[in-house]
Tab-separated table of C-alpha atoms in Angstrom:
chain	number	residue	atom	x	y	z
A	1283	MET	CA	0.000	0.000	0.000
A	1284	LEU	CA	2.791	2.383	0.962
A	1285	ARG	CA	4.703	1.593	-2.216
A	1286	LYS	CA	1.586	2.215	-4.322
A	1287	ARG	CA	1.011	5.592	-2.718
A	1288	PHE	CA	4.648	6.491	-3.224
A	1289	VAL	CA	4.406	5.651	-6.925
A	1290	GLU	CA	1.197	7.681	-7.269
A	1291	PHE	CA	2.808	10.591	-5.480
A	1292	MET	CA	5.842	10.450	-7.771
A	1293	LEU	CA	3.613	10.301	-10.821
A	1294	ILE	CA	1.395	13.181	-9.746
A	1295	GLY	CA	4.461	15.234	-8.838
A	1296	ALA	CA	6.115	14.565	-12.158
A	1297	VAL	CA	2.986	15.380	-14.159
A	1298	MET	CA	2.217	18.537	-12.174
A	1299	SER	CA	5.790	19.721	-12.397
A	1300	THR	CA	5.906	19.103	-16.124
A	1301	THR	CA	2.520	20.722	-16.686
A	1302	ILE	CA	3.463	23.841	-14.756
A	1303	MET	CA	6.718	24.172	-16.623
A	1304	ILE	CA	5.009	23.786	-19.945
A	1305	GLY	CA	2.468	26.403	-18.934
A	1306	LEU	CA	5.279	28.796	-18.210
A	1307	ASN	CA	7.192	28.461	-21.413
A	1308	SER	CA	8.430	32.003	-21.156
A	1309	THR	CA	10.374	31.125	-18.009
A	1310	ILE	CA	12.097	28.085	-19.535
A	1311	PRO	CA	15.154	29.177	-21.499
A	1312	ASN	CA	15.835	25.741	-22.980
A	1313	LYS	CA	13.375	25.002	-25.802
A	1314	ALA	CA	14.589	21.411	-26.085
A	1315	MET	CA	13.655	20.856	-22.449
A	1316	ARG	CA	10.150	22.239	-23.023
A	1317	ASP	CA	9.734	20.044	-26.079
A	1318	THR	CA	10.865	16.985	-24.100
A	1319	ARG	CA	8.337	17.604	-21.361
A	1320	GLY	CA	5.630	18.123	-23.904
A	1321	THR	CA	6.582	14.903	-25.630
A	1322	ILE	CA	6.367	12.985	-22.347
A	1323	LEU	CA	2.873	14.259	-21.662
A	1324	ASN	CA	1.628	13.871	-25.208
A	1325	THR	CA	3.343	10.651	-26.180
A	1326	TYR	CA	3.137	8.378	-23.146
A	1327	SER	CA	-0.101	7.050	-21.777
A	1328	ARG	CA	-0.901	7.143	-18.086
A	1329	GLU	CA	-0.034	3.456	-17.807
A	1330	GLU	CA	3.340	4.021	-19.440
A	1331	ARG	CA	4.081	6.942	-17.137
A	1332	VAL	CA	3.128	4.831	-14.118
A	1333	LYS	CA	5.449	2.099	-15.350
A	1334	GLN	CA	8.309	4.554	-15.795
A	1335	VAL	CA	7.839	5.914	-12.293
A	1336	GLU	CA	7.705	2.381	-10.898
A	1337	GLU	CA	10.950	1.518	-12.671
A	1338	LEU	CA	12.625	4.645	-11.332
A	1339	THR	CA	11.307	3.895	-7.857
A	1340	GLN	CA	12.629	0.347	-8.017
A	1341	LYS	CA	16.049	1.574	-9.139
A	1342	TYR	CA	16.074	4.059	-6.287
A	1343	ILE	CA	15.176	1.349	-3.752
A	1344	GLU	CA	17.836	-0.998	-5.162
A	1345	GLU	CA	20.470	1.737	-4.998
A	1346	GLN	CA	19.597	2.553	-1.387
A	1347	GLU	CA	19.812	-1.141	-0.518
A	1348	ARG	CA	23.201	-1.389	-2.202
A	1349	LEU	CA	24.505	1.594	-0.242
A	1350	ARG	CA	23.128	0.155	2.993
A	1351	LEU	CA	24.872	-3.177	2.429
A	1352	GLU	CA	28.134	-1.436	1.583
A	1353	GLU	CA	27.961	0.579	4.804
A	1354	GLU	CA	27.213	-2.538	6.850
A	1355	ARG	CA	30.143	-4.306	5.208
A	1356	ARG	CA	32.466	-1.390	5.986
A	1357	ILE	CA	31.381	-1.282	9.626
A	1358	GLU	CA	31.865	-5.045	9.985
A	1359	GLU	CA	35.349	-4.883	8.453
A	1360	GLU	CA	36.307	-2.133	10.897
A	1361	ARG	CA	34.923	-4.166	13.800
A	1362	ILE	CA	36.912	-7.238	12.763
A	1363	ALA	CA	40.071	-5.156	12.322
A	1364	GLN	CA	39.696	-3.774	15.828
A	1365	LEU	CA	39.341	-7.279	17.239
A	1366	LYS	CA	42.592	-8.553	15.742
A	1367	PRO	CA	45.379	-9.338	18.233
A	1368	HIS	CA	47.073	-6.063	18.926
A	1369	TYR	CA	50.078	-4.613	20.755
A	1370	ASN	CA	50.860	-0.916	20.803
A	1371	PRO	CA	53.854	-0.045	23.019
A	1372	TYR	CA	52.996	3.642	22.666
A	1373	ASN	CA	49.683	3.145	24.461
A	1374	LEU	CA	49.459	0.207	26.854
A	1375	ARG	CA	45.799	1.020	27.481
A	1376	GLU	CA	44.996	-0.315	24.009
A	1377	LEU	CA	43.807	-3.863	24.571
A	1378	SER	CA	45.337	-6.907	22.927
A	1379	ASN	CA	41.896	-8.330	21.982
A	1380	LEU	CA	43.293	-11.792	22.648
A	1381	THR	CA	41.006	-14.642	23.584
A	1382	GLU	CA	41.767	-16.921	26.505
A	1383	GLU	CA	42.505	-19.706	24.009
A	1384	GLN	CA	44.998	-17.549	22.085
A	1385	ILE	CA	46.822	-16.626	25.291
A	1386	TYR	CA	47.008	-20.309	26.200
A	1387	VAL	CA	48.589	-21.102	22.827
A	1388	MET	CA	51.045	-18.207	23.149
A	1389	LEU	CA	52.349	-19.430	26.489
A	1390	GLU	CA	52.570	-23.091	25.528
A	1391	GLY	CA	55.777	-24.679	26.813
A	1392	THR	CA	56.247	-22.087	29.569
A	1393	ALA	CA	55.382	-22.184	33.258
A	1394	LEU	CA	53.304	-19.030	32.781
A	1395	GLN	CA	50.721	-20.962	30.755
A	1396	THR	CA	48.939	-21.752	34.028
A	1397	LEU	CA	48.007	-18.040	34.209
A	1398	SER	CA	46.357	-17.906	30.762
A	1399	ARG	CA	42.869	-17.307	32.120
A	1400	ALA	CA	44.142	-14.742	34.631
A	1401	TYR	CA	45.869	-12.714	31.910
A	1402	TYR	CA	42.655	-12.648	29.892
A	1403	TYR	CA	40.443	-11.431	32.745
A	1404	ILE	CA	43.001	-8.961	34.046
A	1405	GLU	CA	43.041	-7.207	30.667
A	1406	GLN	CA	39.249	-6.885	30.786
A	1407	GLU	CA	39.206	-5.600	34.363
A	1408	TYR	CA	42.145	-3.192	34.325
A	1409	GLN	CA	42.200	-2.199	30.641
A	1410	ILE	CA	45.918	-2.892	30.298
A	1411	ASN	CA	47.306	-4.776	27.309
A	1412	ALA	CA	47.766	-8.416	28.340
A	1413	LEU	CA	50.792	-8.840	26.069
A	1414	PHE	CA	52.614	-6.188	28.063
A	1415	ILE	CA	51.813	-7.925	31.367
A	1416	MET	CA	52.884	-11.310	29.993
A	1417	ALA	CA	56.122	-9.864	28.624
A	1418	LEU	CA	56.859	-8.177	31.950
A	1419	ASN	CA	56.331	-11.428	33.848
A	1420	ALA	CA	58.385	-13.391	31.338
A	1421	GLU	CA	61.317	-10.988	31.540
A	1422	GLU	CA	61.266	-10.551	35.310
A	1423	SER	CA	60.753	-14.214	36.203
A	1424	GLY	CA	62.539	-16.108	33.443
A	1425	TRP	CA	59.158	-17.329	32.184
A	1426	GLY	CA	58.262	-18.406	35.715
A	1427	ARG	CA	61.419	-20.436	36.347
A	1428	SER	CA	63.654	-17.968	38.212
A	1429	SER	CA	64.581	-18.610	41.831
A	1430	LEU	CA	62.564	-15.521	42.830
A	1431	ALA	CA	59.474	-16.821	41.027
A	1432	ILE	CA	59.816	-20.180	42.760
A	1433	SER	CA	60.827	-19.114	46.274
A	1434	HIS	CA	58.783	-15.898	46.559
A	1435	ASN	CA	56.093	-16.375	43.887
A	1436	ASN	CA	57.381	-13.038	42.634
A	1437	LEU	CA	56.854	-12.655	38.874
A	1438	GLY	CA	57.631	-8.975	38.573
A	1439	GLY	CA	60.814	-8.232	40.472
A	1440	VAL	CA	58.625	-6.466	43.028
A	1441	LYS	CA	60.342	-5.101	46.123
A	1442	GLY	CA	58.768	-4.295	49.471
A	1443	LYS	CA	59.179	-1.140	51.531
A	1444	ASP	CA	62.228	-2.655	53.233
A	1445	GLY	CA	64.012	-2.895	49.896
A	1446	ASN	CA	63.866	-6.671	49.775
A	1447	TYR	CA	61.980	-8.684	47.203
A	1448	ALA	CA	58.333	-9.109	48.141
A	1449	TYR	CA	56.843	-12.495	48.918
A	1450	PHE	CA	53.432	-13.598	47.608
A	1451	ASN	CA	51.286	-16.567	48.520
A	1452	ASP	CA	50.957	-17.613	44.877
A	1453	TRP	CA	51.433	-16.348	41.352
A	1454	GLY	CA	47.835	-15.177	41.100
A	1455	GLU	CA	48.281	-12.861	44.074
A	1456	CYS	CA	51.486	-11.480	42.589
A	1457	LEU	CA	49.856	-10.925	39.197
A	1458	ASN	CA	46.972	-9.017	40.776
A	1459	TYR	CA	49.376	-6.882	42.773
A	1460	ILE	CA	51.498	-6.000	39.738
A	1461	THR	CA	48.477	-5.142	37.605
A	1462	GLU	CA	46.911	-2.953	40.287
A	1463	LEU	CA	50.244	-1.217	40.782
A	1464	LEU	CA	50.607	-0.492	37.078
A	1465	ASN	CA	46.993	0.600	36.765
A	1466	ASN	CA	46.917	2.910	39.784
A	1467	GLU	CA	50.446	4.304	39.919
A	1468	TYR	CA	51.901	4.094	36.402
A	1469	LEU	CA	49.025	4.329	33.922
A	1470	THR	CA	46.707	6.773	35.694
A	1471	GLU	CA	47.417	10.499	35.453
A	1472	ASP	CA	47.289	11.120	39.199
A	1473	GLY	CA	49.462	8.056	39.925
A	1474	SER	CA	52.723	8.492	41.824
A	1475	TYR	CA	54.846	7.177	38.935
A	1476	TYR	CA	52.819	8.377	35.975
A	1477	ASN	CA	54.880	9.642	33.012
A	1478	GLY	CA	52.617	8.608	30.147
A	1479	LEU	CA	50.998	5.542	28.623
A	1480	SER	CA	53.924	4.098	26.686
A	1481	ILE	CA	56.191	1.288	27.787
A	1482	TRP	CA	59.123	3.716	27.723
A	1483	ASP	CA	57.308	5.961	30.177
A	1484	ILE	CA	56.911	3.035	32.564
A	1485	ASN	CA	60.546	1.996	32.076
A	1486	LYS	CA	61.693	5.284	33.636
A	1487	ARG	CA	60.351	4.392	37.079
A	1488	TYR	CA	59.740	0.630	37.058
A	1489	CYS	CA	63.196	-0.584	36.070
A	1490	GLU	CA	66.690	0.905	36.173
A	1491	GLN	CA	67.739	-0.853	32.977
A	1492	ASP	CA	67.275	1.390	29.948
A	1493	ASP	CA	66.791	-1.561	27.591
A	1494	TRP	CA	64.016	-3.096	29.734
A	1495	SER	CA	61.295	-1.717	27.455
A	1496	SER	CA	63.056	-3.040	24.337
A	1497	LYS	CA	63.282	-6.535	25.836
A	1498	LEU	CA	59.585	-6.510	26.711
A	1499	ASN	CA	58.612	-5.279	23.258
A	1500	GLN	CA	60.571	-8.115	21.676
A	1501	ILE	CA	58.876	-10.698	23.906
A	1502	ALA	CA	55.411	-9.215	23.272
A	1503	ASN	CA	55.886	-9.254	19.506
A	1504	GLU	CA	57.218	-12.812	19.557
A	1505	LEU	CA	54.142	-13.900	21.507
A	1506	LEU	CA	51.878	-12.021	19.104
A	1507	SER	CA	53.454	-13.733	16.086
A	1508	LYS	CA	52.207	-17.088	17.373
A	1509	VAL	CA	48.562	-16.216	16.692
A	1510	ARG	CA	48.809	-14.045	13.602
């Protein structure tokens, strides 16, 4: 019903517009245009004009549908691109978009694989790239096999207020502590050690070694290559 009314409206509009223009020949500078409008009115029957309007309407609808599908396709491609595994050392707040299964595969053959699920949920909760956290733990704990990781459950080279290495009940507790520390003190503007969101900004206060950030970037990219 709506389509029929639209066609009738288009037809009436076209006929009225053409009729008015023909009636005002003096205002139409292009004689060929006037002749064309006159030909349309005089040559084509009402049924033919209805058919022409219907064809134009159908073409318009098809074109709008084509544009809609193209826009949906573009949006979907952007969404998929954003969900690809990702590591940006210039902004550690950009998430890795890794699944728990991908993290498990990345850490295969290492002691840190037992924390696969924890790395996934920590990224969601704290909005810190999981690849950065994994690389930090790998570097600081020898992939979970250092004496500090075994004797103190310390995966991050964390020291207490007394200057000695901190002790944790298990790796999960240590991982939560490190992530909260990074989130609150290093990656939040009012944090005590905030210098920016890049790994180099964190390097300035977290570790005395200048090449610490480069080592972590190498580890993170090697991990990322396993799922690309």
